[in-house]
Amino acid sequence: MEEKKTTLKGSLHSIISLYVGLVLLFSCQWNIAVSQSSALRFLPGFPGPLPFHLETGYVGVGESNQDQLFYYFVQSDTNPQEDPLVLWLTGGPGCSAWSGLVYEIGM
């Protein structure tokens, strides 16, 4: 009877350890994927490569970066080192900010 309890305890400990390990592994992979940005050279419907530098990605906000905001970064064509940075917030869930960026600011 004592041997059964020890085996059951060891199995339960192994299952819990495996579960915690998998949760940590998947949460780290999700966080890395969400936080990465990527430079885009082509857009659907646009003929050829883009004539400007465009990056997209997510940035974490909130006390522990629990919320993610999608962003577009368009580098200045004239002098990126000296030109001011403009932060343009528009859009929302299911509402792209691309049209506001292109039509309201102009590119």
mmCIF file with all atom_site columns, C-alpha atoms in Angstrom:
data_model
loop_
_atom_site.group_PDB
_atom_site.id
_atom_site.type_symbol
_atom_site.label_atom_id
_atom_site.label_alt_id
_atom_site.label_comp_id
_atom_site.label_asym_id
_atom_site.label_entity_id
_atom_site.label_seq_id
_atom_site.pdbx_PDB_ins_code
_atom_site.Cartn_x
_atom_site.Cartn_y
_atom_site.Cartn_z
_atom_site.occupancy
_atom_site.B_iso_or_equiv
_atom_site.pdbx_formal_charge
_atom_site.auth_seq_id
_atom_site.auth_comp_id
_atom_site.auth_asym_id
_atom_site.auth_atom_id
_atom_site.pdbx_PDB_model_num
ATOM 1   C CA . MET A 1 1   ? 0.000   0.000  0.000   1.00 0.00 ? 1   MET A CA 1
ATOM 2   C CA . GLU A 1 2   ? 2.832   2.403  0.898   1.00 0.00 ? 2   GLU A CA 1
ATOM 3   C CA . GLU A 1 3   ? 4.527   1.694  -2.461  1.00 0.00 ? 3   GLU A CA 1
ATOM 4   C CA . LYS A 1 4   ? 1.296   2.553  -4.368  1.00 0.00 ? 4   LYS A CA 1
ATOM 5   C CA . LYS A 1 5   ? 1.033   5.942  -2.622  1.00 0.00 ? 5   LYS A CA 1
ATOM 6   C CA . THR A 1 6   ? 4.653   6.772  -3.462  1.00 0.00 ? 6   THR A CA 1
ATOM 7   C CA . THR A 1 7   ? 4.156   5.813  -7.128  1.00 0.00 ? 7   THR A CA 1
ATOM 8   C CA . LEU A 1 8   ? 0.925   7.804  -7.359  1.00 0.00 ? 8   LEU A CA 1
ATOM 9   C CA . LYS A 1 9   ? 2.585   10.812 -5.707  1.00 0.00 ? 9   LYS A CA 1
ATOM 10  C CA . GLY A 1 10  ? 5.520   10.606 -8.145  1.00 0.00 ? 10  GLY A CA 1
ATOM 11  C CA . SER A 1 11  ? 3.179   10.321 -11.142 1.00 0.00 ? 11  SER A CA 1
ATOM 12  C CA . LEU A 1 12  ? 1.100   13.283 -10.016 1.00 0.00 ? 12  LEU A CA 1
ATOM 13  C CA . HIS A 1 13  ? 4.253   15.350 -9.469  1.00 0.00 ? 13  HIS A CA 1
ATOM 14  C CA . SER A 1 14  ? 5.491   14.428 -12.975 1.00 0.00 ? 14  SER A CA 1
ATOM 15  C CA . ILE A 1 15  ? 2.162   15.347 -14.586 1.00 0.00 ? 15  ILE A CA 1
ATOM 16  C CA . ILE A 1 16  ? 2.025   18.711 -12.806 1.00 0.00 ? 16  ILE A CA 1
ATOM 17  C CA . SER A 1 17  ? 5.653   19.452 -13.725 1.00 0.00 ? 17  SER A CA 1
ATOM 18  C CA . LEU A 1 18  ? 4.979   18.574 -17.363 1.00 0.00 ? 18  LEU A CA 1
ATOM 19  C CA . TYR A 1 19  ? 1.854   20.760 -17.440 1.00 0.00 ? 19  TYR A CA 1
ATOM 20  C CA . VAL A 1 20  ? 3.650   23.760 -15.899 1.00 0.00 ? 20  VAL A CA 1
ATOM 21  C CA . GLY A 1 21  ? 6.576   23.291 -18.294 1.00 0.00 ? 21  GLY A CA 1
ATOM 22  C CA . LEU A 1 22  ? 4.295   23.186 -21.343 1.00 0.00 ? 22  LEU A CA 1
ATOM 23  C CA . VAL A 1 23  ? 2.366   26.264 -20.217 1.00 0.00 ? 23  VAL A CA 1
ATOM 24  C CA . LEU A 1 24  ? 5.623   28.194 -19.752 1.00 0.00 ? 24  LEU A CA 1
ATOM 25  C CA . LEU A 1 25  ? 6.974   27.013 -23.098 1.00 0.00 ? 25  LEU A CA 1
ATOM 26  C CA . PHE A 1 26  ? 3.859   27.993 -25.058 1.00 0.00 ? 26  PHE A CA 1
ATOM 27  C CA . SER A 1 27  ? 3.451   31.330 -23.284 1.00 0.00 ? 27  SER A CA 1
ATOM 28  C CA . CYS A 1 28  ? 7.075   32.259 -24.034 1.00 0.00 ? 28  CYS A CA 1
ATOM 29  C CA . GLN A 1 29  ? 6.713   31.307 -27.700 1.00 0.00 ? 29  GLN A CA 1
ATOM 30  C CA . TRP A 1 30  ? 3.454   33.317 -28.009 1.00 0.00 ? 30  TRP A CA 1
ATOM 31  C CA . ASN A 1 31  ? 5.022   36.354 -26.357 1.00 0.00 ? 31  ASN A CA 1
ATOM 32  C CA . ILE A 1 32  ? 8.054   36.260 -28.652 1.00 0.00 ? 32  ILE A CA 1
ATOM 33  C CA . ALA A 1 33  ? 5.876   35.924 -31.748 1.00 0.00 ? 33  ALA A CA 1
ATOM 34  C CA . VAL A 1 34  ? 3.653   38.823 -30.755 1.00 0.00 ? 34  VAL A CA 1
ATOM 35  C CA . SER A 1 35  ? 6.524   41.133 -29.851 1.00 0.00 ? 35  SER A CA 1
ATOM 36  C CA . GLN A 1 36  ? 8.476   40.719 -33.076 1.00 0.00 ? 36  GLN A CA 1
ATOM 37  C CA . SER A 1 37  ? 8.327   43.281 -35.827 1.00 0.00 ? 37  SER A CA 1
ATOM 38  C CA . SER A 1 38  ? 8.941   42.748 -39.491 1.00 0.00 ? 38  SER A CA 1
ATOM 39  C CA . ALA A 1 39  ? 9.974   44.966 -42.369 1.00 0.00 ? 39  ALA A CA 1
ATOM 40  C CA . LEU A 1 40  ? 7.644   44.790 -45.354 1.00 0.00 ? 40  LEU A CA 1
ATOM 41  C CA . ARG A 1 41  ? 8.884   45.237 -48.899 1.00 0.00 ? 41  ARG A CA 1
ATOM 42  C CA . PHE A 1 42  ? 5.691   44.337 -50.779 1.00 0.00 ? 42  PHE A CA 1
ATOM 43  C CA . LEU A 1 43  ? 1.968   44.875 -50.218 1.00 0.00 ? 43  LEU A CA 1
ATOM 44  C CA . PRO A 1 44  ? -0.883  43.063 -51.963 1.00 0.00 ? 44  PRO A CA 1
ATOM 45  C CA . GLY A 1 45  ? -2.170  45.134 -54.872 1.00 0.00 ? 45  GLY A CA 1
ATOM 46  C CA . PHE A 1 46  ? 0.889   47.410 -54.977 1.00 0.00 ? 46  PHE A CA 1
ATOM 47  C CA . PRO A 1 47  ? 3.024   46.895 -58.095 1.00 0.00 ? 47  PRO A CA 1
ATOM 48  C CA . GLY A 1 48  ? 6.635   46.180 -57.156 1.00 0.00 ? 48  GLY A CA 1
ATOM 49  C CA . PRO A 1 49  ? 8.549   46.936 -53.974 1.00 0.00 ? 49  PRO A CA 1
ATOM 50  C CA . LEU A 1 50  ? 7.431   49.729 -51.659 1.00 0.00 ? 50  LEU A CA 1
ATOM 51  C CA . PRO A 1 51  ? 9.177   53.082 -52.249 1.00 0.00 ? 51  PRO A CA 1
ATOM 52  C CA . PHE A 1 52  ? 9.582   53.622 -48.479 1.00 0.00 ? 52  PHE A CA 1
ATOM 53  C CA . HIS A 1 53  ? 10.699  51.679 -45.398 1.00 0.00 ? 53  HIS A CA 1
ATOM 54  C CA . LEU A 1 54  ? 7.711   50.080 -43.609 1.00 0.00 ? 54  LEU A CA 1
ATOM 55  C CA . GLU A 1 55  ? 7.758   47.956 -40.456 1.00 0.00 ? 55  GLU A CA 1
ATOM 56  C CA . THR A 1 56  ? 4.804   46.419 -38.653 1.00 0.00 ? 56  THR A CA 1
ATOM 57  C CA . GLY A 1 57  ? 4.479   44.620 -35.361 1.00 0.00 ? 57  GLY A CA 1
ATOM 58  C CA . TYR A 1 58  ? 3.041   44.656 -31.877 1.00 0.00 ? 58  TYR A CA 1
ATOM 59  C CA . VAL A 1 59  ? 4.084   46.602 -28.814 1.00 0.00 ? 59  VAL A CA 1
ATOM 60  C CA . GLY A 1 60  ? 3.072   45.608 -25.304 1.00 0.00 ? 60  GLY A CA 1
ATOM 61  C CA . VAL A 1 61  ? 1.236   48.148 -23.156 1.00 0.00 ? 61  VAL A CA 1
ATOM 62  C CA . GLY A 1 62  ? -0.115  48.128 -19.631 1.00 0.00 ? 62  GLY A CA 1
ATOM 63  C CA . GLU A 1 63  ? 1.559   47.342 -16.345 1.00 0.00 ? 63  GLU A CA 1
ATOM 64  C CA . SER A 1 64  ? 2.822   43.944 -17.471 1.00 0.00 ? 64  SER A CA 1
ATOM 65  C CA . ASN A 1 65  ? 2.529   44.335 -21.270 1.00 0.00 ? 65  ASN A CA 1
ATOM 66  C CA . GLN A 1 66  ? -0.611  42.198 -21.163 1.00 0.00 ? 66  GLN A CA 1
ATOM 67  C CA . ASP A 1 67  ? -2.239  44.176 -23.984 1.00 0.00 ? 67  ASP A CA 1
ATOM 68  C CA . GLN A 1 68  ? -0.764  44.393 -27.475 1.00 0.00 ? 68  GLN A CA 1
ATOM 69  C CA . LEU A 1 69  ? -1.131  47.290 -29.923 1.00 0.00 ? 69  LEU A CA 1
ATOM 70  C CA . PHE A 1 70  ? -0.427  46.765 -33.613 1.00 0.00 ? 70  PHE A CA 1
ATOM 71  C CA . TYR A 1 71  ? 1.692   49.461 -35.240 1.00 0.00 ? 71  TYR A CA 1
ATOM 72  C CA . TYR A 1 72  ? 2.983   50.652 -38.598 1.00 0.00 ? 72  TYR A CA 1
ATOM 73  C CA . PHE A 1 73  ? 6.368   52.366 -38.664 1.00 0.00 ? 73  PHE A CA 1
ATOM 74  C CA . VAL A 1 74  ? 7.141   54.379 -41.802 1.00 0.00 ? 74  VAL A CA 1
ATOM 75  C CA . GLN A 1 75  ? 10.628  55.845 -41.842 1.00 0.00 ? 75  GLN A CA 1
ATOM 76  C CA . SER A 1 76  ? 11.106  59.424 -43.011 1.00 0.00 ? 76  SER A CA 1
ATOM 77  C CA . ASP A 1 77  ? 12.271  59.778 -46.616 1.00 0.00 ? 77  ASP A CA 1
ATOM 78  C CA . THR A 1 78  ? 14.177  62.998 -45.986 1.00 0.00 ? 78  THR A CA 1
ATOM 79  C CA . ASN A 1 79  ? 16.270  62.722 -42.801 1.00 0.00 ? 79  ASN A CA 1
ATOM 80  C CA . PRO A 1 80  ? 15.277  59.922 -40.392 1.00 0.00 ? 80  PRO A CA 1
ATOM 81  C CA . GLN A 1 81  ? 17.938  60.933 -37.840 1.00 0.00 ? 81  GLN A CA 1
ATOM 82  C CA . GLU A 1 82  ? 16.642  64.514 -37.505 1.00 0.00 ? 82  GLU A CA 1
ATOM 83  C CA . ASP A 1 83  ? 12.948  64.380 -38.453 1.00 0.00 ? 83  ASP A CA 1
ATOM 84  C CA . PRO A 1 84  ? 10.398  64.187 -35.611 1.00 0.00 ? 84  PRO A CA 1
ATOM 85  C CA . LEU A 1 85  ? 8.536   60.984 -34.882 1.00 0.00 ? 85  LEU A CA 1
ATOM 86  C CA . VAL A 1 86  ? 4.761   61.174 -35.357 1.00 0.00 ? 86  VAL A CA 1
ATOM 87  C CA . LEU A 1 87  ? 2.585   58.791 -33.340 1.00 0.00 ? 87  LEU A CA 1
ATOM 88  C CA . TRP A 1 88  ? -0.738  58.302 -35.117 1.00 0.00 ? 88  TRP A CA 1
ATOM 89  C CA . LEU A 1 89  ? -3.434  56.418 -33.166 1.00 0.00 ? 89  LEU A CA 1
ATOM 90  C CA . THR A 1 90  ? -6.563  55.424 -35.036 1.00 0.00 ? 90  THR A CA 1
ATOM 91  C CA . GLY A 1 91  ? -8.554  52.308 -35.802 1.00 0.00 ? 91  GLY A CA 1
ATOM 92  C CA . GLY A 1 92  ? -9.723  49.715 -33.348 1.00 0.00 ? 92  GLY A CA 1
ATOM 93  C CA . PRO A 1 93  ? -10.698 46.067 -33.167 1.00 0.00 ? 93  PRO A CA 1
ATOM 94  C CA . GLY A 1 94  ? -11.559 44.996 -36.705 1.00 0.00 ? 94  GLY A CA 1
ATOM 95  C CA . CYS A 1 95  ? -10.933 48.503 -38.070 1.00 0.00 ? 95  CYS A CA 1
ATOM 96  C CA . SER A 1 96  ? -7.664  48.982 -39.946 1.00 0.00 ? 96  SER A CA 1
ATOM 97  C CA . ALA A 1 97  ? -5.650  52.144 -39.357 1.00 0.00 ? 97  ALA A CA 1
ATOM 98  C CA . TRP A 1 98  ? -4.026  51.856 -42.794 1.00 0.00 ? 98  TRP A CA 1
ATOM 99  C CA . SER A 1 99  ? -6.616  53.997 -44.602 1.00 0.00 ? 99  SER A CA 1
ATOM 100 C CA . GLY A 1 100 ? -6.312  56.730 -41.957 1.00 0.00 ? 100 GLY A CA 1
ATOM 101 C CA . LEU A 1 101 ? -2.544  56.674 -42.274 1.00 0.00 ? 101 LEU A CA 1
ATOM 102 C CA . VAL A 1 102 ? -2.621  56.918 -46.062 1.00 0.00 ? 102 VAL A CA 1
ATOM 103 C CA . TYR A 1 103 ? -5.552  59.316 -46.588 1.00 0.00 ? 103 TYR A CA 1
ATOM 104 C CA . GLU A 1 104 ? -5.340  61.562 -43.519 1.00 0.00 ? 104 GLU A CA 1
ATOM 105 C CA . ILE A 1 105 ? -1.557  61.915 -43.287 1.00 0.00 ? 105 ILE A CA 1
ATOM 106 C CA . GLY A 1 106 ? -0.616  61.025 -46.863 1.00 0.00 ? 106 GLY A CA 1
ATOM 107 C CA . MET A 1 107 ? 2.224   58.938 -48.100 1.00 0.00 ? 107 MET A CA 1
#
